[in-house]
Short mmCIF file of C-alpha atoms and ligand atoms in Angstrom, two decimals:
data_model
loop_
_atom_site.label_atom_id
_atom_site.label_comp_id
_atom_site.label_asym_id
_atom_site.label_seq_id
_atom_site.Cartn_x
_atom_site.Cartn_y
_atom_site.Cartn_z
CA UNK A 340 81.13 118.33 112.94
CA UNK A 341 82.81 116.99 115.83
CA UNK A 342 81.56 113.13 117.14
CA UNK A 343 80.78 112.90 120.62
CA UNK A 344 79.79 109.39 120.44
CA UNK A 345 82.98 107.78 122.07
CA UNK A 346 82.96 104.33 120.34
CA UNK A 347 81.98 106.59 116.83
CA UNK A 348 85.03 109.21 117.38
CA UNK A 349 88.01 108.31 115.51
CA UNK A 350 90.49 110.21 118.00
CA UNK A 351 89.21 107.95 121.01
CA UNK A 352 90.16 104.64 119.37
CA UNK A 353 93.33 104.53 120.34
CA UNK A 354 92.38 105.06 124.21
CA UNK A 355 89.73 102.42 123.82
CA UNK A 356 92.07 99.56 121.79
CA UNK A 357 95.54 100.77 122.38
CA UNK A 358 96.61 98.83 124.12
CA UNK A 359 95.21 95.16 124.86
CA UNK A 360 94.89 95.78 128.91
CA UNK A 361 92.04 97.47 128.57
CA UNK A 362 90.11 95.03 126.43
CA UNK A 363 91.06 91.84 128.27
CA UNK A 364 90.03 93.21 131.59
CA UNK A 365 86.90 94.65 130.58
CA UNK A 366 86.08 91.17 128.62
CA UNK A 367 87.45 89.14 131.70
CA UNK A 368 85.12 90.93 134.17
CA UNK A 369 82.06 90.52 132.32
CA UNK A 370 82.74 86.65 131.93
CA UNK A 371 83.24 86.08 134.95
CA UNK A 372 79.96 87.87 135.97
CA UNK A 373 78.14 86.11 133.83
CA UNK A 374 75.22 83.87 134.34
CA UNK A 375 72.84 83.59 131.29
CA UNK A 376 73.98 83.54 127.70
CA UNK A 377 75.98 80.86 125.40
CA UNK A 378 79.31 82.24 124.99
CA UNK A 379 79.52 84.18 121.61
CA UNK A 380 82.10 82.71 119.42
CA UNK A 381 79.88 79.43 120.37
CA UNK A 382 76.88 80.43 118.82
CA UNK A 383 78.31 81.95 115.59
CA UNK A 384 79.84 78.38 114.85
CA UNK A 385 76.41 77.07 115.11
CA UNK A 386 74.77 79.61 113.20
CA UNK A 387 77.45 78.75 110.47
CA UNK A 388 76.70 75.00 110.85
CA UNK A 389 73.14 75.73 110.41
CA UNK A 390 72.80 78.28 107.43
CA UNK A 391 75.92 77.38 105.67
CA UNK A 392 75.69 74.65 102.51
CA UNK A 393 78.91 73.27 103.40
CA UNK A 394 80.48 74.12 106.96
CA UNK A 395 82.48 71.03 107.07
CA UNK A 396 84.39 72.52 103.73
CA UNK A 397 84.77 76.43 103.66
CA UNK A 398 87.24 77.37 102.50
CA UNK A 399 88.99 81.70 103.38
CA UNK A 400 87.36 82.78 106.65
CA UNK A 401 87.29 86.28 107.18
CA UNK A 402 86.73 88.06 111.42
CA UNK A 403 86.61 91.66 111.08
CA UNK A 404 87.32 93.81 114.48
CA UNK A 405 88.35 91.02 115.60
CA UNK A 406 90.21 92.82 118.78
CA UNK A 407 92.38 90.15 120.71
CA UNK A 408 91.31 87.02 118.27
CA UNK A 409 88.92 85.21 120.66
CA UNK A 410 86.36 84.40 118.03
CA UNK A 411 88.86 83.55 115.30
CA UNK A 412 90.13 81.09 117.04
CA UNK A 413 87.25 79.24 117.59
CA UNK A 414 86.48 79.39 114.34
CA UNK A 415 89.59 78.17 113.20
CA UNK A 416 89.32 75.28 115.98
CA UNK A 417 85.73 74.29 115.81
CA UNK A 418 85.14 74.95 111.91
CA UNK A 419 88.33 73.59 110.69
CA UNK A 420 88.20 76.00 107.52
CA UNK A 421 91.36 76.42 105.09
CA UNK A 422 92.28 79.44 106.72
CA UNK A 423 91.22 82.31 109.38
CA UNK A 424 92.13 85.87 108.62
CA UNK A 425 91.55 88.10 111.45
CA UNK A 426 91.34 91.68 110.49
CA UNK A 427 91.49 94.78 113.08
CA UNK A 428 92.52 98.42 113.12
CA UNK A 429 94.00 98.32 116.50
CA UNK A 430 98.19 97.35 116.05
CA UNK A 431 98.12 96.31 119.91
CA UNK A 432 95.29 93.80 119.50
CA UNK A 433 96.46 92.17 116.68
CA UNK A 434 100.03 91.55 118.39
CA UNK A 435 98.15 90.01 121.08
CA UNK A 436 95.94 87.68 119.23
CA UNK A 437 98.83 86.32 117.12
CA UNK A 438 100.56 85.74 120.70
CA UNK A 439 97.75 83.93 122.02
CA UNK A 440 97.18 82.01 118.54
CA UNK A 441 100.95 80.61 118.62
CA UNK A 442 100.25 77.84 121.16
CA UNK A 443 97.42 76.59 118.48
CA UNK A 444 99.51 74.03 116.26
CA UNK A 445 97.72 73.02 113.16
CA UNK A 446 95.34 76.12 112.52
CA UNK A 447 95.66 78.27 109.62
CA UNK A 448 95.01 81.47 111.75
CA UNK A 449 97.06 84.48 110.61
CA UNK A 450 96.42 88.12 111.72
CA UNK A 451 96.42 91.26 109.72
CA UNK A 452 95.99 95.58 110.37
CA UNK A 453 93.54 97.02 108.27
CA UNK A 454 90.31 98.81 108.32
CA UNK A 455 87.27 97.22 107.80
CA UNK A 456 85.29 99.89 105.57
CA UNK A 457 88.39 98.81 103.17
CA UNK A 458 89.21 94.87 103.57
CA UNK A 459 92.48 93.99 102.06
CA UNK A 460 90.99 90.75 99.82
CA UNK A 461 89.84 90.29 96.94
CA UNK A 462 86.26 89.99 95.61
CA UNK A 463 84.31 87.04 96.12
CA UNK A 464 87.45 85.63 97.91
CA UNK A 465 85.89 84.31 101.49
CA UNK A 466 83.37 81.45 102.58
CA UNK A 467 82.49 83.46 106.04
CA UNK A 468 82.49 86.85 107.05
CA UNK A 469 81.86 87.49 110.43
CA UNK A 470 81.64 90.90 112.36
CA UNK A 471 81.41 90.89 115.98
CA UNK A 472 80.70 93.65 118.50
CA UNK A 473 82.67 96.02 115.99
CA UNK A 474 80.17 97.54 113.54
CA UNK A 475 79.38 100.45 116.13
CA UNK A 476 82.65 101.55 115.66
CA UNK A 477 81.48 102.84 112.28
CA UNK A 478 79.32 105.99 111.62
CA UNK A 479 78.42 104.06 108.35
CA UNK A 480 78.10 100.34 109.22
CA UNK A 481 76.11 99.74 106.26
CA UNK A 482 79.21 100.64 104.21
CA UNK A 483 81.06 97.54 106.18
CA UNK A 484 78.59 95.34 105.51
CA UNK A 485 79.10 95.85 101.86
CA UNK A 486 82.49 95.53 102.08
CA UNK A 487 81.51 92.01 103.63
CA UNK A 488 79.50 91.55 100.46
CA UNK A 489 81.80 92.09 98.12
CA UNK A 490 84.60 89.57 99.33
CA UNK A 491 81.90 86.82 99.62
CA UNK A 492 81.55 84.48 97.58
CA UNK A 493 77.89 83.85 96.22
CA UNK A 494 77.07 81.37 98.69
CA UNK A 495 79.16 82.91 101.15
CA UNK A 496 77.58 83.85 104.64
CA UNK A 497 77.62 86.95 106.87
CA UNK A 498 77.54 86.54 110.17
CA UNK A 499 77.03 89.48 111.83
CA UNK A 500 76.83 90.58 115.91
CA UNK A 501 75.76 93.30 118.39
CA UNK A 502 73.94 94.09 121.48
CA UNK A 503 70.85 96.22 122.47
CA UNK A 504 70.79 99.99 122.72
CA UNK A 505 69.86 99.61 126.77
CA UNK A 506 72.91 97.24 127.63
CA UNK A 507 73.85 97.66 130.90
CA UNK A 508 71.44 100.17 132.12
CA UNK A 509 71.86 99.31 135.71
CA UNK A 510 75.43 99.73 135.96
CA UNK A 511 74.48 103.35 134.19
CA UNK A 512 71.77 103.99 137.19
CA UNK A 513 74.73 102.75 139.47
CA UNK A 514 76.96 105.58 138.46
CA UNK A 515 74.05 108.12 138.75
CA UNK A 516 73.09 106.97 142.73
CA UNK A 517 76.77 107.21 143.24
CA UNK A 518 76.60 110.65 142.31
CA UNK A 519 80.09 110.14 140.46
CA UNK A 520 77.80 110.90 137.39
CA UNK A 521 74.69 112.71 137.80
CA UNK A 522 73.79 112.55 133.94
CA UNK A 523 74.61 108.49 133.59
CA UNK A 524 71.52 107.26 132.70
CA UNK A 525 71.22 109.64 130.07
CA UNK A 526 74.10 109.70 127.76
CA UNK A 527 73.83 108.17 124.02
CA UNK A 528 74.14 104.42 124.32
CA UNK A 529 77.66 103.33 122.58
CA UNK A 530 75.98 101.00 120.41
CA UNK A 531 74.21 103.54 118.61
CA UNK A 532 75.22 103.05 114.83
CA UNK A 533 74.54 99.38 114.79
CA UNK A 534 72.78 97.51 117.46
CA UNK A 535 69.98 95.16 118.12
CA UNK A 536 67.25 97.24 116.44
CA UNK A 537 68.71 97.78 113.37
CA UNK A 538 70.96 94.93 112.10
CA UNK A 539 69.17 93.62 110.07
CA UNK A 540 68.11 96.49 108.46
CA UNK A 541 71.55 97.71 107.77
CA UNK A 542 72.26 94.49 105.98
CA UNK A 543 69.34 94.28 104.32
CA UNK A 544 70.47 96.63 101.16
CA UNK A 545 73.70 94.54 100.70
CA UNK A 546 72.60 90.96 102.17
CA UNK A 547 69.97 88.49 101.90
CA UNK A 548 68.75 88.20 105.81
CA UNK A 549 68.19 84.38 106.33
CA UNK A 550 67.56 84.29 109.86
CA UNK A 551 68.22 86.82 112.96
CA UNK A 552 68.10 85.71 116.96
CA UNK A 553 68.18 87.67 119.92
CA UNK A 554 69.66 86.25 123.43
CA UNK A 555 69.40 87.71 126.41
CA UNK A 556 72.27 87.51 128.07
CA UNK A 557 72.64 87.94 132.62
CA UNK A 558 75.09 89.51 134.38
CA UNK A 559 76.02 89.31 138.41
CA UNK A 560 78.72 91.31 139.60
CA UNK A 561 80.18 90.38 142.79
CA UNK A 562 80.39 94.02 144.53
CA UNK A 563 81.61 97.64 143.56
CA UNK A 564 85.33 96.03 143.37
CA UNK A 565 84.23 93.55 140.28
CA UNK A 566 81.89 95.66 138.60
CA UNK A 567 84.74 98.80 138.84
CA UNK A 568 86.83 96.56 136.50
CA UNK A 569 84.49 97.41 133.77
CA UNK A 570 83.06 100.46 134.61
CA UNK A 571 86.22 102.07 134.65
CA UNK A 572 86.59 101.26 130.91
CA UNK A 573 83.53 102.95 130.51
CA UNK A 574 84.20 105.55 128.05
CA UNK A 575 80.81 107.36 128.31
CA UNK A 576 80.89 108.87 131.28
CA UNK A 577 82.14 111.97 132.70
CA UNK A 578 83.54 110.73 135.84
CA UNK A 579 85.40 113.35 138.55
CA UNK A 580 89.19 113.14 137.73
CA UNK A 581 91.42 110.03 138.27
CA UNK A 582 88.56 107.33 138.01
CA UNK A 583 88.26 106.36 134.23
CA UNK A 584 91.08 103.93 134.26
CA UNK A 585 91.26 102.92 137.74
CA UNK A 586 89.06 100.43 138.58
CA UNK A 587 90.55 100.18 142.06
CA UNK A 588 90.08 104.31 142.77
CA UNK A 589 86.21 103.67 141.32
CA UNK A 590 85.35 100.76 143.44
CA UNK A 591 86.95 102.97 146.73
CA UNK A 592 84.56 106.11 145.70
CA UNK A 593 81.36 103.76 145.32
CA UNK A 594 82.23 102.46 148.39
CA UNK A 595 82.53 105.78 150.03
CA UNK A 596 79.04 106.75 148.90
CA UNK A 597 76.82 103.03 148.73
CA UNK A 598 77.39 100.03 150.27
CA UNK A 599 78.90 97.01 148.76
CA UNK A 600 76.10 94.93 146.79
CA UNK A 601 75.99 92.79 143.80
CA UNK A 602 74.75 94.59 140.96
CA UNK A 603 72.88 92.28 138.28
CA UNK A 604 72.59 93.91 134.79
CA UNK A 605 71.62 92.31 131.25
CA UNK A 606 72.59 92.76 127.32
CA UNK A 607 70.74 91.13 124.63
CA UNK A 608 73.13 90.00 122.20
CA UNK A 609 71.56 89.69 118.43
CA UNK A 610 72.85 87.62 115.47
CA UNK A 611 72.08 88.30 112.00
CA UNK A 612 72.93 85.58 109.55
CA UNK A 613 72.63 86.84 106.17
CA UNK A 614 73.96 85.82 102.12
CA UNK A 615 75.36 87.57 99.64
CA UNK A 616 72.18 88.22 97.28
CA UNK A 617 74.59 86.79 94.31
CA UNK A 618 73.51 83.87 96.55
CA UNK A 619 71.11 81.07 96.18
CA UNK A 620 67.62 81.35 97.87
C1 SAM B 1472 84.71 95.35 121.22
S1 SAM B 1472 86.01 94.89 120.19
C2 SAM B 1472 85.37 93.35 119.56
C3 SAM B 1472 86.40 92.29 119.41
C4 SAM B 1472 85.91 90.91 118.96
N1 SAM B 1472 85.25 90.92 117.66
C5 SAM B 1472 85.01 90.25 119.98
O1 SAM B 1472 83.91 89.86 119.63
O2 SAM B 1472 85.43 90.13 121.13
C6 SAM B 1472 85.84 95.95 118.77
C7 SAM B 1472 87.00 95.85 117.81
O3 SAM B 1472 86.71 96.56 116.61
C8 SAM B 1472 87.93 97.10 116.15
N2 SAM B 1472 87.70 98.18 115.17
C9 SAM B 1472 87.17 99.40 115.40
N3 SAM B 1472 87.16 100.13 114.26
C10 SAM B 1472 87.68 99.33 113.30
C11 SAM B 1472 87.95 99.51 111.88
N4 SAM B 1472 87.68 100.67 111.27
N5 SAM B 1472 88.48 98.49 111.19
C12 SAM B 1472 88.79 97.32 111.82
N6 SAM B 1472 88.59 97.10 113.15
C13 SAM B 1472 88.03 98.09 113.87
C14 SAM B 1472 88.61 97.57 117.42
O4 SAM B 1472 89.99 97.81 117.23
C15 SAM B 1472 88.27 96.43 118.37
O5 SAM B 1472 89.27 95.44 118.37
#
């Protein structure tokens, strides 16, 4: 049976994470049009601090899909753990995150390849698992999450991450008023294996759920030039020829058919804390 789910087809992944470009302009565009929302990597420390018996002491931290290593960082920084191991499939990203790591003297931060449905540590081995805006990579996130179980220890904690099936509907009804897209607003949202509606419920057969938060989080791009820089990374539409890509050839055929406006779109972003159910209640 052949995927058609982009973020769910194994062929696509090296188009979507092969090289770090892509990523950090698609990350850096949405920041910058932000307006509502703590910043992610923010939140999960405090989840940590608040659900964890002993945040000040933990000991092997584990960030799965970690892509370019913004969140292990500032775990590394803020939580002051033994050590960080940032796991991703993508070769590209994780010789980008060790680059940006290197300037960080005095973490234990190291970086490794390796697929997530198949973590390369031993059982009961970690204080903190966390899995960020990566389990709807997997047609069987559920299998992850037990993965996540079994290197916990028994009071270890999951932290897991994802946004809502409608994420960014408006820039989907943008495409479809450009006409660069009639079906847009249609097509099967990316987060479709594991988002905000059923997190908890995929960890629920592995995990103890302690506690699970939504946030909505605001968006305001500054015209068809800023909010190109992500589209164009879009993989879920079917775009006329030479615009997924090219944010600049994008932003020049919205132009051609709307005018320039500021396009404000929103993303709820939930986190599921949860414990290994060898755990303590
Ligand atoms: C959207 S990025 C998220 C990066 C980071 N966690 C964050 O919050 O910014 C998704 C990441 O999941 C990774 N990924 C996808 N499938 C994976 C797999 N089977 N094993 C490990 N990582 C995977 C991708 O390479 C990519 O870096």
């Amino acid at each position: 049976m052949s995927i058609t789910n982009p973020f769910l087809d194994p062929s696509r992944q090296a188009e979507l994470y092969g090289h770090a470009s892509r990523l950090a302009g698609r990350s850096n565009a949405l920041l910058r049009a932000k307006t509502a929302g703590r910043p992610v990597p923010d939140a999960i420390v405090r989840l940590v601090r608040a659900h964890h018996e002993r945040p000040d002491r933990l000991g092997l931290v584990l960030d799965v899909g970690c892509g370019r290593g913004t969140s292990s960082m500032a775990l590394a920084e803020q939580l002051r753990p033994r050590h960080v191991i940032g796991l991703d499939a993508a070769s590209a990203l994780i010789e980008q995150a060790r680059r940006r790591a290197r300037h960080m003297a005095g973490l234990h931060l190291s970086f490794l390849r390796g697929d997530f449905h198949q973590v390369p540590l031993p059982a009961s081995s970690c204080d903190l698992a966390v899995a960020a805006f990566c389990l709807y990579h997997s047609t069987h996130p559920a299998t992850v999450i037990a993965e996540l179980d079994r290197v916990l220890l028994p009071e270890g904690l999951a932290v897991l991450v994802t946004k809502d099936l409608d994420s960014y509907r408006e820039m989907d009804e943008l495409v479809a008023a450009a006409g660069l897209d009639l079906g847009a607003t249609g097509h099967e949202s990316l987060y479709v294996s594991a988002h905000s509606g059923n997190l908890a419920d995929l960890a629920a057969p592995s995990l103890d759920v302690l506690h699970a938060e939504d946030e909505e989080h605001r968006f305001t791009f500054d015209g068809h030039d800023h909010v190109a820089e992500y589209l164009a990374t879009n993989p879920k539409y079917h775009l006329p020829p030479g615009l997924y890509g090219n944010p600049g050839a994008l932003a020049t055929a919205l132009r051609d058919v709307l005018p320039d406006q500021q396009l404000t779109t929103r993303s709820v972003v939930t986190y599921v804390v949860a414990r290994s159910k060898g755990g303590r209640s």
